[in-house]
CSV table of C-alpha atoms in Angstrom, one decimal:
chain,number,residue,atom,x,y,z
A,1,MET,CA,0.0,0.0,0.0
A,2,GLY,CA,2.4,2.6,1.2
A,3,ASN,CA,4.9,3.1,-1.6
A,4,ASP,CA,2.3,3.0,-4.4
A,5,LEU,CA,0.0,5.4,-2.5
A,6,PHE,CA,2.8,7.8,-1.6
A,7,SER,CA,4.2,7.7,-5.1
A,8,ARG,CA,0.8,8.6,-6.5
A,9,VAL,CA,0.4,11.5,-4.1
A,10,ASP,CA,3.9,12.7,-4.8
A,11,ALA,CA,3.3,12.6,-8.6
A,12,LEU,CA,0.0,14.5,-8.2
A,13,LEU,CA,1.5,17.1,-5.9
A,14,LYS,CA,4.4,17.6,-8.4
A,15,SER,CA,2.2,17.9,-11.4
A,16,ARG,CA,-0.7,20.0,-9.8
A,17,GLY,CA,0.8,21.8,-6.9
A,18,ARG,CA,-2.0,20.7,-4.6
A,19,VAL,CA,-3.9,17.4,-4.1
A,20,VAL,CA,-7.2,16.5,-2.7
A,21,ILE,CA,-7.5,13.0,-1.3
A,22,ALA,CA,-10.8,11.4,-0.3
A,23,ILE,CA,-10.8,8.4,2.0
A,24,ASP,CA,-14.2,6.6,2.3
A,25,GLY,CA,-15.0,3.2,3.6
A,26,GLN,CA,-16.5,1.0,6.2
A,27,SER,CA,-16.8,1.8,9.9
A,28,ALA,CA,-13.7,1.0,11.9
A,29,ALA,CA,-11.7,0.3,8.7
A,30,GLY,CA,-9.0,2.9,9.5
A,31,LYS,CA,-10.1,6.0,7.6
A,32,THR,CA,-9.1,8.4,10.3
A,33,ARG,CA,-5.8,6.6,11.0
A,34,LEU,CA,-4.8,6.6,7.3
A,35,ALA,CA,-5.7,10.3,7.1
A,36,GLY,CA,-3.5,11.0,10.1
A,37,LEU,CA,-0.6,9.1,8.5
A,38,LEU,CA,-0.9,11.0,5.3
A,39,ALA,CA,-1.4,14.3,7.1
A,40,GLU,CA,1.8,13.6,9.1
A,41,ARG,CA,3.8,12.8,6.0
A,42,TYR,CA,2.5,15.7,3.9
A,43,GLY,CA,1.6,18.3,6.4
A,44,ALA,CA,-2.0,18.0,5.2
A,45,ARG,CA,-5.2,19.4,6.5
A,46,VAL,CA,-7.8,16.8,7.4
A,47,LEU,CA,-11.6,17.4,7.1
A,48,HIS,CA,-13.9,14.8,8.7
A,49,ALA,CA,-17.2,13.7,7.2
A,50,ASP,CA,-18.2,12.6,10.7
A,51,ASP,CA,-18.6,16.2,11.6
A,52,PHE,CA,-21.5,16.4,9.1
A,53,PHE,CA,-24.1,14.0,10.3
A,54,LEU,CA,-27.7,15.2,9.9
A,55,GLN,CA,-29.1,17.6,12.4
A,56,PRO,CA,-32.3,16.5,14.2
A,57,ALA,CA,-34.6,18.6,11.9
A,58,GLN,CA,-33.0,16.9,8.8
A,59,ARG,CA,-33.6,13.3,10.0
A,60,LYS,CA,-36.7,12.6,7.9
A,61,ALA,CA,-37.5,9.0,7.0
A,62,ALA,CA,-37.2,9.7,3.3
A,63,ARG,CA,-33.7,11.3,3.7
A,64,LEU,CA,-32.5,8.4,5.9
A,65,ALA,CA,-33.8,5.9,3.3
A,66,GLU,CA,-31.5,7.3,0.6
A,67,PRO,CA,-28.1,5.6,0.2
A,68,GLY,CA,-25.7,8.0,2.0
A,69,GLY,CA,-28.6,10.1,3.3
A,70,ASN,CA,-27.0,10.3,6.8
A,71,LEU,CA,-24.5,12.9,5.7
A,72,ASP,CA,-25.5,16.6,5.6
A,73,ARG,CA,-24.3,16.8,2.0
A,74,GLU,CA,-25.6,20.4,1.6
A,75,ARG,CA,-23.5,21.8,4.4
A,76,PHE,CA,-20.6,19.5,3.5
A,77,ALA,CA,-20.6,20.9,0.0
A,78,VAL,CA,-20.4,24.5,1.3
A,79,GLU,CA,-18.0,24.1,4.2
A,80,VAL,CA,-15.7,21.4,2.8
A,81,ILE,CA,-16.0,20.8,-0.9
A,82,ALA,CA,-16.0,24.5,-2.0
A,83,PRO,CA,-12.9,25.5,0.0
A,84,VAL,CA,-11.1,22.4,-1.0
A,85,ARG,CA,-11.8,22.9,-4.7
A,86,GLU,CA,-10.9,26.5,-4.5
A,87,GLY,CA,-7.7,26.0,-2.4
A,88,ARG,CA,-8.8,28.3,0.5
A,89,ILE,CA,-9.3,28.2,4.2
A,90,ALA,CA,-12.3,26.1,5.4
A,91,TYR,CA,-14.6,27.2,8.2
A,92,VAL,CA,-16.2,24.0,9.5
A,93,ARG,CA,-19.1,23.9,12.0
A,94,ARG,CA,-18.9,20.4,13.6
A,95,PHE,CA,-22.1,18.7,14.5
A,96,ASP,CA,-21.7,17.4,18.1
A,97,CYS,CA,-23.8,14.2,18.4
A,98,LYS,CA,-23.7,14.3,22.2
A,99,LEU,CA,-24.9,17.9,22.4
A,100,ASN,CA,-27.1,17.5,19.3
A,101,LYS,CA,-26.1,20.8,17.8
A,102,LEU,CA,-23.7,22.6,15.6
A,103,LEU,CA,-20.6,24.0,17.2
A,104,PRO,CA,-19.0,27.4,16.4
A,105,PRO,CA,-17.0,27.5,13.2
A,106,GLN,CA,-13.5,26.2,13.3
A,107,GLN,CA,-10.9,27.5,10.9
A,108,ILE,CA,-9.0,24.8,8.9
A,109,PRO,CA,-6.0,26.5,7.2
A,110,PHE,CA,-5.1,25.8,3.6
A,111,SER,CA,-2.5,23.2,2.8
A,112,PRO,CA,-1.3,21.9,-0.6
A,113,VAL,CA,-2.6,18.5,0.5
A,114,SER,CA,-6.2,18.3,1.7
A,115,ILE,CA,-7.6,15.1,3.0
A,116,VAL,CA,-11.4,14.5,3.2
A,117,GLU,CA,-12.1,11.4,5.2
A,118,GLY,CA,-15.2,9.6,6.4
A,119,SER,CA,-18.1,7.5,5.3
A,120,TYR,CA,-20.1,9.0,2.5
A,121,CYS,CA,-17.4,11.5,1.5
A,122,LEU,CA,-17.4,10.0,-2.0
A,123,HIS,CA,-21.2,10.4,-2.5
A,124,PRO,CA,-21.8,11.2,-6.2
A,125,ALA,CA,-24.0,14.2,-5.3
A,126,LEU,CA,-20.8,15.9,-4.1
A,127,GLY,CA,-19.2,15.6,-7.5
A,128,PRO,CA,-15.6,14.7,-8.3
A,129,TYR,CA,-13.9,17.2,-6.1
A,130,TYR,CA,-10.9,14.9,-5.3
A,131,ASP,CA,-7.7,14.0,-7.2
A,132,LEU,CA,-7.3,10.6,-5.5
A,133,ALA,CA,-10.0,8.4,-4.1
A,134,ILE,CA,-9.3,5.6,-1.5
A,135,TYR,CA,-11.8,3.1,-0.1
A,136,LEU,CA,-11.0,1.1,3.0
A,137,GLN,CA,-12.6,-2.2,3.9
A,138,VAL,CA,-12.4,-4.3,7.0
A,139,ASP,CA,-13.2,-7.9,8.0
A,140,PRO,CA,-16.5,-8.0,9.9
A,141,GLY,CA,-15.0,-9.6,12.9
A,142,ILE,CA,-12.3,-7.0,13.2
A,143,GLN,CA,-14.8,-4.3,12.5
A,144,ARG,CA,-17.0,-5.4,15.4
A,145,ALA,CA,-14.0,-5.7,17.8
A,146,ARG,CA,-12.9,-2.2,16.9
A,147,LEU,CA,-16.4,-0.8,17.4
A,148,GLN,CA,-16.6,-2.5,20.8
A,149,THR,CA,-13.7,-0.4,21.9
A,150,ARG,CA,-15.5,2.8,20.8
A,151,TYR,CA,-19.0,2.3,22.1
A,152,ASP,CA,-21.0,1.0,25.0
A,153,ALA,CA,-23.2,-2.0,24.4
A,154,ALA,CA,-26.3,0.0,23.4
A,155,ARG,CA,-24.4,2.1,20.9
A,156,LEU,CA,-22.5,-0.9,19.6
A,157,GLN,CA,-25.8,-2.6,18.8
A,158,ARG,CA,-27.1,0.6,17.1
A,159,ALA,CA,-23.9,0.8,15.0
A,160,MET,CA,-24.2,-2.9,14.0
A,161,ASP,CA,-28.0,-2.6,13.3
A,162,GLU,CA,-28.1,0.8,11.6
A,163,TRP,CA,-24.9,2.5,10.8
A,164,VAL,CA,-22.9,-0.4,9.4
A,165,PRO,CA,-25.8,-1.5,7.1
A,166,MET,CA,-26.4,2.1,5.9
A,167,GLU,CA,-22.7,2.5,5.0
A,168,ASN,CA,-22.6,-0.9,3.2
A,169,SER,CA,-25.8,-0.1,1.3
A,170,TYR,CA,-24.4,3.3,0.2
A,171,ALA,CA,-21.1,1.6,-1.0
A,172,ARG,CA,-23.1,-1.0,-3.0
A,173,ALA,CA,-25.7,1.5,-4.4
A,174,PHE,CA,-23.0,3.8,-5.8
A,175,ASN,CA,-20.3,1.2,-6.5
A,176,ILE,CA,-17.9,3.3,-4.4
A,177,PRO,CA,-15.1,0.8,-4.2
A,178,GLU,CA,-15.1,0.2,-7.9
A,179,LYS,CA,-14.7,4.0,-8.6
A,180,CYS,CA,-11.7,4.4,-6.3
A,181,ASP,CA,-8.0,4.6,-7.2
A,182,PHE,CA,-7.1,2.4,-4.2
A,183,VAL,CA,-9.2,-0.2,-2.3
A,184,LEU,CA,-7.3,-1.2,0.8
A,185,THR,CA,-7.8,-3.4,3.8
A,186,MET,CA,-6.2,-1.9,6.8
A,187,ALA,CA,-4.8,-4.2,9.5
């Protein structure tokens, strides 16, 4: 994985001067970890799709029934995609799931390498804003074990019953892995 991926990023950076990398994939597959490794190597900024879950008023049955409907695509397009495409500072209002509200804007400075990571970040409604697309997958047993370290029993059950199936449905509906430059299984 490493050398091929790094070589590709290096080549894109050399030819374009800036690179946008999108990392989508299954829950607990290592998206945030890979984004962190790339950010460390390239001094990149990282923008997280997890900060864009739907606000309570947006959680309508029809929206949640859509593949990838759990992401606030409209706000994601304005706060992440537009600044990334235009090579400018991003002002991101994270949605705090515990407080159930948007937090004040946080400034994410420009960097020649921008990494957008998280489930649903390659949704076709967002357009092809990226130069390099990566999809991460994980063995279901490893996925469950990793999720157990994140959540209490009730949230783990919700993740396994709702969130994981929604992510898998989205990936299948839009053929996300097949459209990516790299499909990786993180250990």
